[in-house]
Each structure stands twice: as C-alpha cells, then as structure tokens.
Amino acid sequence: VAGAQGAVEFRSDDYTHVEGWAKLPSHIEWGNVISVEPDPDGEHVWALHRAEPPILKFDPDGNFIMDWGQPPVDPANPGPYEMWSVHSIGISNDRRLFVVDREHSRMQVFDENGNFLDVWPNINSPLPAARTSRKSRSPNWSSTHRPG
C-alpha cells in the first residue's frame, strides 16, 4: 500500500489461516472470499467475498463489526455501494478502503466506517489500479495514482 504517509507491504506469508476465526451474524453466509486485508495499524481486518453483502469488517479477534454493499438496482447505472463482481480490496495508510468492481469497470473508495468517498470510473481491469500477486491474491495499491 503506497500513500502520502508511507508504504506498507502485505504478503501472504504474513498471515495464518485460523478456521472459525471470523464470527458472522446469522444473516450472512460466507461466499467465495476474494481478499482479506488488515488496516495499517492492525485494528481491523477487512474481508471481501462474492456474496451479499460483499464487504465485511472485523476486529482482530474475528468479531463482526459491520458490512456493506449490494447488487445494483439498475445494472446499467450502478450507484455508490452497489457492486456486481467484486475483485479486490485494499487499504491505504490514511485508512481509505478501495474496492474494485470488475463488472462495472470502476473502483469505489470508502472511509474506514463505510462512508462513500469517491468512484474511479473507466478501469477496464483491476490493473493499473491494483496489481494482484498470484501467490497472495492481495492487491498492491497506489493511492497516489488515480486511473483514467
């Protein structure tokens, strides 16, 4: 993660899989998990999965904090918080959350509390906005580069 306040690099070997760590509320079932990222200071862990809602926030002990995101009401004109084919997630050092929606060729930007900040349109693929490592499937984000 590169940003105005320095850089943090996340690697897949920095993590250990712990079965049953995340405690989901009864209305959410796990879908295909695409990306898991801690925020820069380790206070929260974010999971992106292909189910509703796609964005999940946990504390370090796996306790569920919040969720957001939904399929678009009008797929031809998706609004904030609406996403169809989530691809990757990243956290900048200034605690902005970047979510790539491949189906709509865009990236949405949120604050750490889920408030919509911006949308970066015309991203034809996750690159150049995010570069995904084959080993970790974790994006390496540049919050100083705004595509398009």
Short mmCIF file of C-alpha atoms in Angstrom, two decimals:
data_model
loop_
_atom_site.label_atom_id
_atom_site.label_comp_id
_atom_site.label_asym_id
_atom_site.label_seq_id
_atom_site.Cartn_x
_atom_site.Cartn_y
_atom_site.Cartn_z
CA VAL A 1 0.00 0.00 0.00
CA ALA A 2 1.56 3.26 -1.05
CA GLY A 3 0.21 6.59 0.05
CA ALA A 4 1.03 10.01 1.33
CA GLN A 5 2.00 8.66 4.75
CA GLY A 6 4.47 6.00 3.63
CA ALA A 7 4.09 2.44 2.47
CA VAL A 8 3.05 -0.87 3.98
CA GLU A 9 3.59 -4.15 2.17
CA PHE A 10 1.34 -7.12 2.89
CA ARG A 11 2.44 -10.60 1.89
CA SER A 12 0.55 -13.86 2.10
CA ASP A 13 3.20 -15.34 4.38
CA ASP A 14 2.40 -12.61 6.95
CA TYR A 15 -0.87 -14.39 7.75
CA THR A 16 -2.01 -17.63 9.29
CA HIS A 17 -5.35 -19.22 8.41
CA VAL A 18 -7.43 -19.83 11.54
CA GLU A 19 -10.56 -21.90 10.92
CA GLY A 20 -13.64 -20.33 12.53
CA TRP A 21 -11.85 -17.06 13.38
CA ALA A 22 -14.49 -14.79 11.83
CA LYS A 23 -17.78 -14.67 13.68
CA LEU A 24 -20.52 -13.79 11.20
CA PRO A 25 -24.04 -12.70 12.17
CA SER A 26 -26.79 -15.17 11.30
CA HIS A 27 -27.97 -13.19 8.23
CA ILE A 28 -24.59 -13.58 6.45
CA GLU A 29 -23.08 -16.74 4.97
CA TRP A 30 -19.57 -16.89 3.54
CA GLY A 31 -19.23 -16.69 -0.23
CA ASN A 32 -16.02 -17.09 -2.21
CA VAL A 33 -13.50 -14.98 -0.26
CA ILE A 34 -11.56 -12.84 -2.72
CA SER A 35 -9.35 -10.75 -0.46
CA VAL A 36 -8.55 -10.28 3.22
CA GLU A 37 -6.61 -7.20 4.34
CA PRO A 38 -5.74 -5.70 7.73
CA ASP A 39 -5.76 -1.95 8.12
CA PRO A 40 -2.32 -0.34 8.62
CA ASP A 41 -2.35 -0.45 12.42
CA GLY A 42 -4.00 -3.88 12.72
CA GLU A 43 -7.13 -2.58 14.48
CA HIS A 44 -9.46 -4.08 11.86
CA VAL A 45 -9.49 -6.82 9.27
CA TRP A 46 -11.47 -6.46 6.06
CA ALA A 47 -12.83 -9.35 4.01
CA LEU A 48 -14.21 -9.15 0.51
CA HIS A 49 -16.33 -12.07 -0.64
CA ARG A 50 -18.66 -12.84 -3.52
CA ALA A 51 -21.89 -12.88 -1.56
CA GLU A 52 -24.18 -10.29 -0.03
CA PRO A 53 -23.02 -8.05 1.47
CA PRO A 54 -19.58 -8.21 -0.17
CA ILE A 55 -17.59 -6.03 2.29
CA LEU A 56 -17.12 -7.26 5.87
CA LYS A 57 -15.23 -5.60 8.74
CA PHE A 58 -13.91 -7.47 11.80
CA ASP A 59 -11.88 -6.66 14.90
CA PRO A 60 -8.58 -8.52 15.44
CA ASP A 61 -10.39 -11.27 17.39
CA GLY A 62 -12.75 -12.00 14.48
CA ASN A 63 -15.78 -10.25 15.94
CA PHE A 64 -18.04 -8.85 13.23
CA ILE A 65 -18.27 -5.04 13.19
CA MET A 66 -20.11 -4.05 10.02
CA ASP A 67 -20.89 -4.82 6.39
CA TRP A 68 -21.98 -3.04 3.26
CA GLY A 69 -22.50 -3.35 -0.47
CA GLN A 70 -25.29 -4.70 -2.62
CA PRO A 71 -26.09 -5.60 -6.22
CA PRO A 72 -27.05 -2.59 -8.34
CA VAL A 73 -30.70 -1.62 -8.59
CA ASP A 74 -30.01 -0.59 -12.21
CA PRO A 75 -27.06 -2.66 -13.51
CA ALA A 76 -26.53 -0.20 -16.38
CA ASN A 77 -26.10 2.68 -13.93
CA PRO A 78 -24.77 1.45 -10.55
CA GLY A 79 -24.66 3.89 -7.67
CA PRO A 80 -22.49 4.17 -4.57
CA TYR A 81 -22.32 0.97 -2.50
CA GLU A 82 -23.59 -1.01 -5.50
CA MET A 83 -21.23 -3.59 -6.98
CA TRP A 84 -21.63 -6.69 -9.09
CA SER A 85 -18.36 -8.55 -9.49
CA VAL A 86 -16.04 -7.55 -6.65
CA HIS A 87 -12.44 -8.36 -7.46
CA SER A 88 -10.09 -6.97 -4.82
CA ILE A 89 -9.82 -4.72 -1.82
CA GLY A 90 -7.02 -2.57 -0.45
CA ILE A 91 -6.47 -0.24 2.50
CA SER A 92 -4.30 2.86 2.26
CA ASN A 93 -2.22 4.20 5.14
CA ASP A 94 -4.73 7.02 5.52
CA ARG A 95 -7.35 4.29 6.09
CA ARG A 96 -9.26 4.61 2.83
CA LEU A 97 -10.78 1.38 1.52
CA PHE A 98 -10.53 0.70 -2.23
CA VAL A 99 -12.90 -1.87 -3.76
CA VAL A 100 -12.60 -2.94 -7.41
CA ASP A 101 -15.89 -3.77 -9.16
CA ARG A 102 -14.70 -5.53 -12.31
CA GLU A 103 -18.16 -5.85 -13.88
CA HIS A 104 -18.68 -2.08 -13.82
CA SER A 105 -15.05 -1.18 -14.66
CA ARG A 106 -14.63 1.00 -11.61
CA MET A 107 -13.18 1.31 -8.15
CA GLN A 108 -15.14 2.69 -5.22
CA VAL A 109 -13.40 4.46 -2.35
CA PHE A 110 -14.77 4.43 1.21
CA ASP A 111 -13.58 5.60 4.60
CA GLU A 112 -12.98 3.07 7.37
CA ASN A 113 -16.57 3.49 8.59
CA GLY A 114 -18.08 2.56 5.24
CA ASN A 115 -18.87 6.10 4.10
CA PHE A 116 -18.67 6.51 0.33
CA LEU A 117 -15.92 8.95 -0.71
CA ASP A 118 -15.37 8.59 -4.45
CA VAL A 119 -15.65 6.40 -7.51
CA TRP A 120 -12.88 5.97 -10.05
CA PRO A 121 -14.55 5.01 -13.35
CA ASN A 122 -13.18 3.54 -16.57
CA ILE A 123 -10.99 0.87 -15.04
CA ASN A 124 -11.13 -1.83 -17.70
CA SER A 125 -9.49 -4.37 -15.41
CA PRO A 126 -8.04 -4.35 -11.91
CA LEU A 127 -4.81 -3.11 -13.50
CA PRO A 128 -3.33 -0.49 -13.27
CA ALA A 129 -5.32 0.42 -10.16
CA ALA A 130 -4.33 -2.77 -8.40
CA ARG A 131 -1.69 -5.33 -9.11
CA THR A 132 -2.59 -8.75 -7.83
CA SER A 133 0.11 -11.15 -6.76
CA ARG A 134 -0.53 -14.70 -7.99
CA LYS A 135 0.82 -16.03 -4.69
CA SER A 136 -1.18 -13.90 -2.26
CA ARG A 137 -4.12 -12.61 -4.34
CA SER A 138 -3.64 -9.41 -2.33
CA PRO A 139 -3.63 -6.13 -4.23
CA ASN A 140 -0.70 -3.75 -4.10
CA TRP A 141 -2.39 -0.38 -4.19
CA SER A 142 -1.14 3.04 -5.13
CA SER A 143 -3.42 5.63 -3.58
CA THR A 144 -1.43 8.38 -5.26
CA HIS A 145 -2.30 7.13 -8.76
CA ARG A 146 -5.81 7.87 -9.93
CA PRO A 147 -6.56 5.95 -13.11
CA GLY A 148 -8.47 7.24 -16.09
#
